[in-house]
Amino acid sequence: MINLQDLEGQLREVNKNLKDKYDFIFSLDNDTFRKELTENVGRLIEMEKYPKEKLSKYKRTVGVDGSNNRSGGAFPHFIEIFQGLAKSTDGNEVYKNKVYTPTLNDIYEDKNLSQKHLATIEIETALEYINKYDFDYLMMDGGFIRYKINCLDLFTELRETCEAKNIVLFGVIKDLKTNVIARSLEIDESIYDREILFNRLKTGEAVLIRNEINKKFIKDGLGEGFSSAFMRTSKFPGAVGLDILDTQEKYLEEISNLIYTLTPMSSRGVPLWLDIVDKDVKITDEILTTLLEEYLDRDVYERFFISERNKRSL
């Protein structure tokens, strides 16, 4: 039986510790916080919702997202399918897929390749779309850092291709993991921008982060090569992030407005087009099971990719 009394005590302790840790942030009145933000972090702007006639400029906007799902048990007895989708608002789309299982590789191979494969399939999908179609704006689901970490050469190719073809490349970050504000205000750097900005920005406000305090910006050979912003794009009190190439920084405010325009007020703050791409690219458990049962011999499927837990229901 679950020891509810013990759990209650521990959860109350967590609650107290979180309040203690964030007391400085929680206790700042909004006027003081906004003053600190503009003085130390970046320029605060009011974004614009583009009217329909102005949106025609962005009719060739492409969203890119990836999805993965796996079947099996512990390493190396699993099989994983990755899928990337690049989909334009004018109807064109490109899918790419990859199947991976460590059972075919060296037993000592990196056990944490999922993020690398996922990032790779997304960039490969974007590049294939660029080779097939002409368009102007490329919106990635997520920030750019993970691409540099997981597939630097491919991301460099994507960057250079977009620059050469005058395609504005940007990434929308749903879950902020940076600590730009904490570093700027010289407080506990383990406090993320996500927590600090919660319910602090007004709907339609964005902070265009100063390059000199943004670790993602490249200067004198340092940094990652991006300019960034935080923004609140809906009634949801949380903020989302934006990365754009440093060479395309002049579009930062324009793209902030575009993201705001494409985001429904009642949503969690993400552009509707990215949600559509995310839904279309998903590999559900049902799809994965159907594929494996259809294309793998039964003895191969059971020997390698059905975990002990799953066998209980067979």
PDB file of C-alpha atoms in Angstrom:
ATOM      1  CA  MET A   1       0.000   0.000   0.000  1.00  0.00           C
ATOM      2  CA  ILE A   2       1.220   3.524  -0.840  1.00  0.00           C
ATOM      3  CA  ASN A   3       2.448   5.399   2.215  1.00  0.00           C
ATOM      4  CA  LEU A   4       0.410   8.568   1.633  1.00  0.00           C
ATOM      5  CA  GLN A   5       1.553  10.229   4.834  1.00  0.00           C
ATOM      6  CA  ASP A   6       5.202   9.923   3.832  1.00  0.00           C
ATOM      7  CA  LEU A   7       4.490  11.177   0.306  1.00  0.00           C
ATOM      8  CA  GLU A   8       2.499  14.111   1.642  1.00  0.00           C
ATOM      9  CA  GLY A   9       5.384  15.157   3.868  1.00  0.00           C
ATOM     10  CA  GLN A  10       7.915  14.972   1.040  1.00  0.00           C
ATOM     11  CA  LEU A  11       5.697  16.852  -1.401  1.00  0.00           C
ATOM     12  CA  ARG A  12       5.070  19.618   1.128  1.00  0.00           C
ATOM     13  CA  GLU A  13       8.845  19.860   1.632  1.00  0.00           C
ATOM     14  CA  VAL A  14       9.380  20.195  -2.124  1.00  0.00           C
ATOM     15  CA  ASN A  15       6.730  22.909  -2.247  1.00  0.00           C
ATOM     16  CA  LYS A  16       8.427  24.832   0.585  1.00  0.00           C
ATOM     17  CA  ASN A  17      11.895  24.492  -0.932  1.00  0.00           C
ATOM     18  CA  LEU A  18      10.713  25.729  -4.332  1.00  0.00           C
ATOM     19  CA  LYS A  19       9.051  28.750  -2.729  1.00  0.00           C
ATOM     20  CA  ASP A  20      12.231  29.501  -0.781  1.00  0.00           C
ATOM     21  CA  LYS A  21      14.435  29.160  -3.871  1.00  0.00           C
ATOM     22  CA  TYR A  22      12.250  31.430  -6.009  1.00  0.00           C
ATOM     23  CA  ASP A  23      11.283  33.896  -3.285  1.00  0.00           C
ATOM     24  CA  PHE A  24      13.398  36.686  -4.804  1.00  0.00           C
ATOM     25  CA  ILE A  25      11.702  36.265  -8.190  1.00  0.00           C
ATOM     26  CA  PHE A  26       8.187  35.807  -6.858  1.00  0.00           C
ATOM     27  CA  SER A  27       8.444  38.836  -4.588  1.00  0.00           C
ATOM     28  CA  LEU A  28       9.593  41.287  -7.281  1.00  0.00           C
ATOM     29  CA  ASP A  29       6.730  43.563  -8.259  1.00  0.00           C
ATOM     30  CA  ASN A  30       6.134  43.656 -12.003  1.00  0.00           C
ATOM     31  CA  ASP A  31       7.233  47.260 -12.516  1.00  0.00           C
ATOM     32  CA  THR A  32      10.586  46.552 -10.861  1.00  0.00           C
ATOM     33  CA  PHE A  33      10.982  43.319 -12.802  1.00  0.00           C
ATOM     34  CA  ARG A  34      10.264  44.979 -16.148  1.00  0.00           C
ATOM     35  CA  LYS A  35      12.746  47.743 -15.333  1.00  0.00           C
ATOM     36  CA  GLU A  36      15.421  45.116 -14.564  1.00  0.00           C
ATOM     37  CA  LEU A  37      14.503  43.301 -17.774  1.00  0.00           C
ATOM     38  CA  THR A  38      14.900  46.331 -20.039  1.00  0.00           C
ATOM     39  CA  GLU A  39      18.067  47.541 -18.309  1.00  0.00           C
ATOM     40  CA  ASN A  40      19.874  44.196 -18.186  1.00  0.00           C
ATOM     41  CA  VAL A  41      18.377  41.742 -20.685  1.00  0.00           C
ATOM     42  CA  GLY A  42      16.935  43.341 -23.795  1.00  0.00           C
ATOM     43  CA  ARG A  43      14.488  45.615 -25.514  1.00  0.00           C
ATOM     44  CA  LEU A  44      10.823  45.113 -24.642  1.00  0.00           C
ATOM     45  CA  ILE A  45       8.489  45.468 -27.626  1.00  0.00           C
ATOM     46  CA  GLU A  46       4.777  45.166 -28.330  1.00  0.00           C
ATOM     47  CA  MET A  47       4.290  42.707 -31.161  1.00  0.00           C
ATOM     48  CA  GLU A  48       1.902  43.256 -34.050  1.00  0.00           C
ATOM     49  CA  LYS A  49      -0.808  40.913 -35.314  1.00  0.00           C
ATOM     50  CA  TYR A  50      -0.470  41.093 -39.081  1.00  0.00           C
ATOM     51  CA  PRO A  51      -3.704  41.749 -41.012  1.00  0.00           C
ATOM     52  CA  LYS A  52      -4.750  39.248 -43.705  1.00  0.00           C
ATOM     53  CA  GLU A  53      -3.477  41.389 -46.548  1.00  0.00           C
ATOM     54  CA  LYS A  54      -0.007  41.530 -44.990  1.00  0.00           C
ATOM     55  CA  LEU A  55       0.023  37.780 -44.289  1.00  0.00           C
ATOM     56  CA  SER A  56       0.112  37.069 -48.023  1.00  0.00           C
ATOM     57  CA  LYS A  57       3.829  37.850 -47.844  1.00  0.00           C
ATOM     58  CA  TYR A  58       4.269  34.749 -45.679  1.00  0.00           C
ATOM     59  CA  LYS A  59       2.201  32.306 -47.737  1.00  0.00           C
ATOM     60  CA  ARG A  60       5.343  30.307 -48.490  1.00  0.00           C
ATOM     61  CA  THR A  61       6.256  29.540 -44.896  1.00  0.00           C
ATOM     62  CA  VAL A  62       7.477  26.015 -44.155  1.00  0.00           C
ATOM     63  CA  GLY A  63       7.275  24.274 -40.775  1.00  0.00           C
ATOM     64  CA  VAL A  64       9.619  21.387 -39.893  1.00  0.00           C
ATOM     65  CA  ASP A  65       9.212  18.910 -37.057  1.00  0.00           C
ATOM     66  CA  GLY A  66      10.295  15.385 -36.195  1.00  0.00           C
ATOM     67  CA  SER A  67       8.814  12.468 -34.307  1.00  0.00           C
ATOM     68  CA  ASN A  68      10.085   9.168 -32.959  1.00  0.00           C
ATOM     69  CA  ASN A  69       8.653   6.106 -31.284  1.00  0.00           C
ATOM     70  CA  ARG A  70      10.219   2.863 -30.124  1.00  0.00           C
ATOM     71  CA  SER A  71       9.192  -0.668 -29.343  1.00  0.00           C
ATOM     72  CA  GLY A  72      11.028  -3.176 -27.199  1.00  0.00           C
ATOM     73  CA  GLY A  73      12.811  -3.226 -23.887  1.00  0.00           C
ATOM     74  CA  ALA A  74      16.130  -2.104 -22.491  1.00  0.00           C
ATOM     75  CA  PHE A  75      19.204  -1.409 -24.626  1.00  0.00           C
ATOM     76  CA  PRO A  76      19.948  -2.892 -27.123  1.00  0.00           C
ATOM     77  CA  HIS A  77      16.674  -4.767 -27.660  1.00  0.00           C
ATOM     78  CA  PHE A  78      14.511  -2.041 -29.133  1.00  0.00           C
ATOM     79  CA  ILE A  79      13.645  -0.735 -32.565  1.00  0.00           C
ATOM     80  CA  GLU A  80      12.980   2.948 -33.159  1.00  0.00           C
ATOM     81  CA  ILE A  81      11.359   4.759 -36.072  1.00  0.00           C
ATOM     82  CA  PHE A  82      12.092   8.420 -36.783  1.00  0.00           C
ATOM     83  CA  GLN A  83      10.065  10.634 -39.090  1.00  0.00           C
ATOM     84  CA  GLY A  84      10.600  14.184 -40.283  1.00  0.00           C
ATOM     85  CA  LEU A  85       8.050  16.411 -42.001  1.00  0.00           C
ATOM     86  CA  ALA A  86       8.501  19.705 -43.816  1.00  0.00           C
ATOM     87  CA  LYS A  87       5.106  21.164 -44.688  1.00  0.00           C
ATOM     88  CA  SER A  88       4.330  24.460 -46.369  1.00  0.00           C
ATOM     89  CA  THR A  89       1.278  26.614 -45.868  1.00  0.00           C
ATOM     90  CA  ASP A  90       0.772  26.386 -49.673  1.00  0.00           C
ATOM     91  CA  GLY A  91       0.313  22.601 -49.494  1.00  0.00           C
ATOM     92  CA  ASN A  92       3.688  21.113 -50.429  1.00  0.00           C
ATOM     93  CA  GLU A  93       5.283  18.605 -48.048  1.00  0.00           C
ATOM     94  CA  VAL A  94       8.261  16.259 -47.686  1.00  0.00           C
ATOM     95  CA  TYR A  95       8.467  13.242 -45.354  1.00  0.00           C
ATOM     96  CA  LYS A  96      11.663  11.403 -44.432  1.00  0.00           C
ATOM     97  CA  ASN A  97      12.027   8.252 -42.310  1.00  0.00           C
ATOM     98  CA  LYS A  98      14.764   6.323 -40.545  1.00  0.00           C
ATOM     99  CA  VAL A  99      14.662   2.969 -38.743  1.00  0.00           C
ATOM    100  CA  TYR A 100      17.250   2.311 -36.043  1.00  0.00           C
ATOM    101  CA  THR A 101      18.025  -0.599 -33.749  1.00  0.00           C
ATOM    102  CA  PRO A 102      21.241  -1.055 -31.745  1.00  0.00           C
ATOM    103  CA  THR A 103      20.928  -4.827 -32.196  1.00  0.00           C
ATOM    104  CA  LEU A 104      22.568  -4.347 -35.620  1.00  0.00           C
ATOM    105  CA  ASN A 105      25.432  -2.260 -34.252  1.00  0.00           C
ATOM    106  CA  ASP A 106      28.367  -2.534 -31.895  1.00  0.00           C
ATOM    107  CA  ILE A 107      27.064  -3.380 -28.423  1.00  0.00           C
ATOM    108  CA  TYR A 108      29.171  -0.537 -27.025  1.00  0.00           C
ATOM    109  CA  GLU A 109      27.646   2.075 -29.293  1.00  0.00           C
ATOM    110  CA  ASP A 110      26.274   5.225 -27.680  1.00  0.00           C
ATOM    111  CA  LYS A 111      23.054   4.316 -25.873  1.00  0.00           C
ATOM    112  CA  ASN A 112      21.590   7.810 -26.243  1.00  0.00           C
ATOM    113  CA  LEU A 113      21.368   8.255 -29.998  1.00  0.00           C
ATOM    114  CA  SER A 114      17.679   9.159 -30.160  1.00  0.00           C
ATOM    115  CA  GLN A 115      18.220  12.921 -29.993  1.00  0.00           C
ATOM    116  CA  LYS A 116      20.973  12.724 -32.611  1.00  0.00           C
ATOM    117  CA  HIS A 117      18.803  10.725 -35.029  1.00  0.00           C
ATOM    118  CA  LEU A 118      15.803  13.000 -34.420  1.00  0.00           C
ATOM    119  CA  ALA A 119      17.768  16.197 -35.028  1.00  0.00           C
ATOM    120  CA  THR A 120      19.366  14.667 -38.124  1.00  0.00           C
ATOM    121  CA  ILE A 121      16.080  13.582 -39.709  1.00  0.00           C
ATOM    122  CA  GLU A 122      14.652  17.080 -39.195  1.00  0.00           C
ATOM    123  CA  ILE A 123      17.598  18.799 -40.905  1.00  0.00           C
ATOM    124  CA  GLU A 124      17.653  16.230 -43.722  1.00  0.00           C
ATOM    125  CA  THR A 125      13.925  16.804 -44.282  1.00  0.00           C
ATOM    126  CA  ALA A 126      14.415  20.573 -44.388  1.00  0.00           C
ATOM    127  CA  LEU A 127      17.283  20.261 -46.879  1.00  0.00           C
ATOM    128  CA  GLU A 128      15.286  17.951 -49.148  1.00  0.00           C
ATOM    129  CA  TYR A 129      12.391  20.404 -49.107  1.00  0.00           C
ATOM    130  CA  ILE A 130      14.743  23.268 -50.028  1.00  0.00           C
ATOM    131  CA  ASN A 131      16.057  21.231 -52.969  1.00  0.00           C
ATOM    132  CA  LYS A 132      12.521  20.604 -54.256  1.00  0.00           C
ATOM    133  CA  TYR A 133      10.665  23.869 -53.703  1.00  0.00           C
ATOM    134  CA  ASP A 134      11.111  27.625 -53.579  1.00  0.00           C
ATOM    135  CA  PHE A 135       9.988  29.397 -50.414  1.00  0.00           C
ATOM    136  CA  ASP A 136      10.926  32.253 -48.092  1.00  0.00           C
ATOM    137  CA  TYR A 137      10.582  31.303 -44.397  1.00  0.00           C
ATOM    138  CA  LEU A 138      11.679  28.113 -42.634  1.00  0.00           C
ATOM    139  CA  MET A 139      10.290  27.537 -39.132  1.00  0.00           C
ATOM    140  CA  MET A 140      11.869  24.755 -37.059  1.00  0.00           C
ATOM    141  CA  ASP A 141      10.185  23.221 -34.024  1.00  0.00           C
ATOM    142  CA  GLY A 142      12.717  24.003 -31.305  1.00  0.00           C
ATOM    143  CA  GLY A 143      15.920  25.951 -30.829  1.00  0.00           C
ATOM    144  CA  PHE A 144      19.131  25.650 -32.814  1.00  0.00           C
ATOM    145  CA  ILE A 145      21.509  24.492 -30.079  1.00  0.00           C
ATOM    146  CA  ARG A 146      20.418  20.842 -30.280  1.00  0.00           C
ATOM    147  CA  TYR A 147      21.201  20.788 -34.003  1.00  0.00           C
ATOM    148  CA  LYS A 148      24.707  22.086 -33.395  1.00  0.00           C
ATOM    149  CA  ILE A 149      25.215  19.502 -30.661  1.00  0.00           C
ATOM    150  CA  ASN A 150      23.769  16.532 -32.556  1.00  0.00           C
ATOM    151  CA  CYS A 151      24.449  17.174 -36.261  1.00  0.00           C
ATOM    152  CA  LEU A 152      26.777  20.152 -36.661  1.00  0.00           C
ATOM    153  CA  ASP A 153      27.813  19.494 -40.265  1.00  0.00           C
ATOM    154  CA  LEU A 154      24.226  19.130 -41.446  1.00  0.00           C
ATOM    155  CA  PHE A 155      23.123  22.232 -39.564  1.00  0.00           C
ATOM    156  CA  THR A 156      26.018  24.192 -41.075  1.00  0.00           C
ATOM    157  CA  GLU A 157      24.835  23.032 -44.511  1.00  0.00           C
ATOM    158  CA  LEU A 158      21.280  24.130 -43.707  1.00  0.00           C
ATOM    159  CA  ARG A 159      22.481  27.480 -42.437  1.00  0.00           C
ATOM    160  CA  GLU A 160      24.636  28.159 -45.495  1.00  0.00           C
ATOM    161  CA  THR A 161      21.899  27.012 -47.879  1.00  0.00           C
ATOM    162  CA  CYS A 162      19.328  29.304 -46.270  1.00  0.00           C
ATOM    163  CA  GLU A 163      21.735  32.235 -46.348  1.00  0.00           C
ATOM    164  CA  ALA A 164      22.535  31.596 -50.023  1.00  0.00           C
ATOM    165  CA  LYS A 165      18.849  31.300 -51.016  1.00  0.00           C
ATOM    166  CA  ASN A 166      17.665  34.185 -48.780  1.00  0.00           C
ATOM    167  CA  ILE A 167      15.456  31.869 -46.739  1.00  0.00           C
ATOM    168  CA  VAL A 168      14.838  33.241 -43.248  1.00  0.00           C
ATOM    169  CA  LEU A 169      15.602  30.382 -40.837  1.00  0.00           C
ATOM    170  CA  PHE A 170      14.194  30.460 -37.318  1.00  0.00           C
ATOM    171  CA  GLY A 171      13.293  28.115 -34.483  1.00  0.00           C
ATOM    172  CA  VAL A 172      10.395  28.352 -32.021  1.00  0.00           C
ATOM    173  CA  ILE A 173      11.253  27.070 -28.529  1.00  0.00           C
ATOM    174  CA  LYS A 174       8.275  25.766 -26.557  1.00  0.00           C
ATOM    175  CA  ASP A 175      10.101  24.883 -23.345  1.00  0.00           C
ATOM    176  CA  LEU A 176      12.762  27.398 -22.313  1.00  0.00           C
ATOM    177  CA  LYS A 177      15.851  25.857 -20.711  1.00  0.00           C
ATOM    178  CA  THR A 178      18.125  28.909 -20.865  1.00  0.00           C
ATOM    179  CA  ASN A 179      19.177  31.092 -17.919  1.00  0.00           C
ATOM    180  CA  VAL A 180      19.792  34.393 -19.705  1.00  0.00           C
ATOM    181  CA  ILE A 181      17.835  36.472 -17.176  1.00  0.00           C
ATOM    182  CA  ALA A 182      19.373  34.811 -14.102  1.00  0.00           C
ATOM    183  CA  ARG A 183      22.872  35.449 -15.448  1.00  0.00           C
ATOM    184  CA  SER A 184      22.020  39.042 -16.313  1.00  0.00           C
ATOM    185  CA  LEU A 185      20.501  39.783 -12.886  1.00  0.00           C
ATOM    186  CA  GLU A 186      23.309  37.852 -11.153  1.00  0.00           C
ATOM    187  CA  ILE A 187      21.002  35.493  -9.298  1.00  0.00           C
ATOM    188  CA  ASP A 188      20.971  31.693  -8.995  1.00  0.00           C
ATOM    189  CA  GLU A 189      21.832  30.462 -12.509  1.00  0.00           C
ATOM    190  CA  SER A 190      19.891  27.247 -11.965  1.00  0.00           C
ATOM    191  CA  ILE A 191      16.717  29.324 -12.310  1.00  0.00           C
ATOM    192  CA  TYR A 192      15.481  29.024 -15.901  1.00  0.00           C
ATOM    193  CA  ASP A 193      13.984  31.804 -18.015  1.00  0.00           C
ATOM    194  CA  ARG A 194      10.814  29.710 -18.203  1.00  0.00           C
ATOM    195  CA  GLU A 195      10.143  30.149 -14.494  1.00  0.00           C
ATOM    196  CA  ILE A 196      11.212  33.778 -14.298  1.00  0.00           C
ATOM    197  CA  LEU A 197       9.051  34.895 -17.214  1.00  0.00           C
ATOM    198  CA  PHE A 198       5.914  33.011 -16.193  1.00  0.00           C
ATOM    199  CA  ASN A 199       3.061  35.556 -16.086  1.00  0.00           C
ATOM    200  CA  ARG A 200       5.515  38.478 -16.286  1.00  0.00           C
ATOM    201  CA  LEU A 201       5.058  39.518 -19.913  1.00  0.00           C
ATOM    202  CA  LYS A 202       1.810  40.926 -21.234  1.00  0.00           C
ATOM    203  CA  THR A 203       0.151  39.088 -24.103  1.00  0.00           C
ATOM    204  CA  GLY A 204       1.815  40.339 -27.274  1.00  0.00           C
ATOM    205  CA  GLU A 205       5.066  41.412 -25.624  1.00  0.00           C
ATOM    206  CA  ALA A 206       8.540  40.221 -26.572  1.00  0.00           C
ATOM    207  CA  VAL A 207      12.033  40.744 -25.204  1.00  0.00           C
ATOM    208  CA  LEU A 208      14.675  41.053 -27.925  1.00  0.00           C
ATOM    209  CA  ILE A 209      17.742  39.763 -26.085  1.00  0.00           C
ATOM    210  CA  ARG A 210      20.916  41.810 -26.282  1.00  0.00           C
ATOM    211  CA  ASN A 211      23.569  39.934 -28.198  1.00  0.00           C
ATOM    212  CA  GLU A 212      26.275  40.765 -25.672  1.00  0.00           C
ATOM    213  CA  ILE A 213      24.525  38.781 -22.935  1.00  0.00           C
ATOM    214  CA  ASN A 214      23.212  36.006 -25.185  1.00  0.00           C
ATOM    215  CA  LYS A 215      25.488  32.956 -25.180  1.00  0.00           C
ATOM    216  CA  LYS A 216      23.876  31.882 -28.438  1.00  0.00           C
ATOM    217  CA  PHE A 217      25.248  34.943 -30.253  1.00  0.00           C
ATOM    218  CA  ILE A 218      28.615  34.693 -31.961  1.00  0.00           C
ATOM    219  CA  LYS A 219      31.149  37.392 -31.167  1.00  0.00           C
ATOM    220  CA  ASP A 220      34.916  37.273 -31.640  1.00  0.00           C
ATOM    221  CA  GLY A 221      34.677  33.576 -32.481  1.00  0.00           C
ATOM    222  CA  LEU A 222      32.634  32.705 -29.381  1.00  0.00           C
ATOM    223  CA  GLY A 223      29.014  31.662 -28.984  1.00  0.00           C
ATOM    224  CA  GLU A 224      26.671  29.732 -31.218  1.00  0.00           C
ATOM    225  CA  GLY A 225      25.807  32.142 -34.019  1.00  0.00           C
ATOM    226  CA  PHE A 226      22.191  33.025 -33.186  1.00  0.00           C
ATOM    227  CA  SER A 227      20.150  35.989 -32.025  1.00  0.00           C
ATOM    228  CA  SER A 228      17.190  35.319 -29.747  1.00  0.00           C
ATOM    229  CA  ALA A 229      13.992  36.622 -28.187  1.00  0.00           C
ATOM    230  CA  PHE A 230      11.452  35.658 -25.533  1.00  0.00           C
ATOM    231  CA  MET A 231       7.770  36.323 -26.149  1.00  0.00           C
ATOM    232  CA  ARG A 232       4.269  35.786 -24.834  1.00  0.00           C
ATOM    233  CA  THR A 233       2.089  35.007 -27.816  1.00  0.00           C
ATOM    234  CA  SER A 234      -1.233  33.947 -26.243  1.00  0.00           C
ATOM    235  CA  LYS A 235      -3.337  34.176 -23.093  1.00  0.00           C
ATOM    236  CA  PHE A 236      -1.300  31.331 -21.629  1.00  0.00           C
ATOM    237  CA  PRO A 237       1.024  32.995 -19.059  1.00  0.00           C
ATOM    238  CA  GLY A 238       4.169  31.176 -20.162  1.00  0.00           C
ATOM    239  CA  ALA A 239       6.775  32.500 -22.610  1.00  0.00           C
ATOM    240  CA  VAL A 240       8.228  30.858 -25.702  1.00  0.00           C
ATOM    241  CA  GLY A 241      11.611  31.479 -27.289  1.00  0.00           C
ATOM    242  CA  LEU A 242      12.876  32.361 -30.732  1.00  0.00           C
ATOM    243  CA  ASP A 243      16.260  31.662 -32.333  1.00  0.00           C
ATOM    244  CA  ILE A 244      17.316  33.235 -35.634  1.00  0.00           C
ATOM    245  CA  LEU A 245      20.650  33.213 -37.449  1.00  0.00           C
ATOM    246  CA  ASP A 246      22.890  36.093 -36.402  1.00  0.00           C
ATOM    247  CA  THR A 247      23.325  36.971 -40.100  1.00  0.00           C
ATOM    248  CA  GLN A 248      19.533  37.409 -40.310  1.00  0.00           C
ATOM    249  CA  GLU A 249      19.147  39.362 -37.078  1.00  0.00           C
ATOM    250  CA  LYS A 250      17.441  42.234 -38.918  1.00  0.00           C
ATOM    251  CA  TYR A 251      14.385  39.967 -39.227  1.00  0.00           C
ATOM    252  CA  LEU A 252      14.130  39.256 -35.480  1.00  0.00           C
ATOM    253  CA  GLU A 253      11.300  41.703 -34.782  1.00  0.00           C
ATOM    254  CA  GLU A 254       9.475  40.787 -37.995  1.00  0.00           C
ATOM    255  CA  ILE A 255       9.603  37.056 -37.194  1.00  0.00           C
ATOM    256  CA  SER A 256       8.440  37.764 -33.646  1.00  0.00           C
ATOM    257  CA  ASN A 257       5.383  39.451 -35.157  1.00  0.00           C
ATOM    258  CA  LEU A 258       4.856  36.520 -37.529  1.00  0.00           C
ATOM    259  CA  ILE A 259       4.938  33.982 -34.686  1.00  0.00           C
ATOM    260  CA  TYR A 260       2.502  36.122 -32.705  1.00  0.00           C
ATOM    261  CA  THR A 261       0.200  36.371 -35.713  1.00  0.00           C
ATOM    262  CA  LEU A 262       0.232  32.608 -36.331  1.00  0.00           C
ATOM    263  CA  THR A 263      -0.508  31.738 -32.691  1.00  0.00           C
ATOM    264  CA  PRO A 264      -4.135  31.412 -31.538  1.00  0.00           C
ATOM    265  CA  MET A 265      -4.938  33.415 -28.414  1.00  0.00           C
ATOM    266  CA  SER A 266      -6.403  30.370 -26.655  1.00  0.00           C
ATOM    267  CA  SER A 267      -3.365  28.153 -27.328  1.00  0.00           C
ATOM    268  CA  ARG A 268      -0.288  27.293 -25.253  1.00  0.00           C
ATOM    269  CA  GLY A 269       1.692  29.890 -27.195  1.00  0.00           C
ATOM    270  CA  VAL A 270       2.915  27.907 -30.214  1.00  0.00           C
ATOM    271  CA  PRO A 271       2.134  28.860 -33.852  1.00  0.00           C
ATOM    272  CA  LEU A 272      -0.817  26.880 -35.206  1.00  0.00           C
ATOM    273  CA  TRP A 273       1.193  25.743 -38.216  1.00  0.00           C
ATOM    274  CA  LEU A 274       3.763  24.019 -35.997  1.00  0.00           C
ATOM    275  CA  ASP A 275       0.959  22.251 -34.143  1.00  0.00           C
ATOM    276  CA  ILE A 276      -0.421  21.036 -37.478  1.00  0.00           C
ATOM    277  CA  VAL A 277       2.990  19.739 -38.567  1.00  0.00           C
ATOM    278  CA  ASP A 278       3.520  18.148 -35.159  1.00  0.00           C
ATOM    279  CA  LYS A 279       0.195  16.303 -35.437  1.00  0.00           C
ATOM    280  CA  ASP A 280       0.911  15.090 -38.977  1.00  0.00           C
ATOM    281  CA  VAL A 281       4.415  13.808 -38.196  1.00  0.00           C
ATOM    282  CA  LYS A 282       3.496  11.816 -35.080  1.00  0.00           C
ATOM    283  CA  ILE A 283       4.198   8.071 -35.066  1.00  0.00           C
ATOM    284  CA  THR A 284       1.615   6.666 -32.664  1.00  0.00           C
ATOM    285  CA  ASP A 285       1.950   3.419 -30.722  1.00  0.00           C
ATOM    286  CA  GLU A 286      -0.768   1.918 -32.927  1.00  0.00           C
ATOM    287  CA  ILE A 287       1.050   2.846 -36.144  1.00  0.00           C
ATOM    288  CA  LEU A 288       4.353   1.515 -34.808  1.00  0.00           C
ATOM    289  CA  THR A 289       2.867  -1.806 -33.698  1.00  0.00           C
ATOM    290  CA  THR A 290       1.079  -2.252 -37.019  1.00  0.00           C
ATOM    291  CA  LEU A 291       4.273  -1.599 -38.989  1.00  0.00           C
ATOM    292  CA  LEU A 292       6.367  -4.003 -36.923  1.00  0.00           C
ATOM    293  CA  GLU A 293       3.793  -6.781 -37.043  1.00  0.00           C
ATOM    294  CA  GLU A 294       3.367  -6.335 -40.793  1.00  0.00           C
ATOM    295  CA  TYR A 295       6.989  -6.179 -41.892  1.00  0.00           C
ATOM    296  CA  LEU A 296       8.965  -8.181 -39.311  1.00  0.00           C
ATOM    297  CA  ASP A 297       8.872 -11.947 -39.087  1.00  0.00           C
ATOM    298  CA  ARG A 298       7.029 -12.984 -35.947  1.00  0.00           C
ATOM    299  CA  ASP A 299      10.051 -14.770 -34.474  1.00  0.00           C
ATOM    300  CA  VAL A 300      12.280 -11.713 -35.129  1.00  0.00           C
ATOM    301  CA  TYR A 301       9.705  -9.413 -33.540  1.00  0.00           C
ATOM    302  CA  GLU A 302       9.319 -11.535 -30.416  1.00  0.00           C
ATOM    303  CA  ARG A 303      12.997 -12.421 -30.054  1.00  0.00           C
ATOM    304  CA  PHE A 304      14.315  -8.881 -30.287  1.00  0.00           C
ATOM    305  CA  PHE A 305      11.623  -6.276 -29.767  1.00  0.00           C
ATOM    306  CA  ILE A 306       8.946  -7.451 -27.331  1.00  0.00           C
ATOM    307  CA  SER A 307       9.830  -6.654 -23.738  1.00  0.00           C
ATOM    308  CA  GLU A 308       8.947  -8.873 -20.783  1.00  0.00           C
ATOM    309  CA  ARG A 309       6.326  -6.311 -19.762  1.00  0.00           C
ATOM    310  CA  ASN A 310       4.662  -6.511 -23.189  1.00  0.00           C
ATOM    311  CA  LYS A 311       4.752 -10.317 -23.214  1.00  0.00           C
ATOM    312  CA  ARG A 312       2.402 -10.341 -20.260  1.00  0.00           C
ATOM    313  CA  SER A 313      -0.371  -9.031 -22.491  1.00  0.00           C
ATOM    314  CA  LEU A 314       0.280 -11.370 -25.443  1.00  0.00           C
TER     315      LEU A 314
END
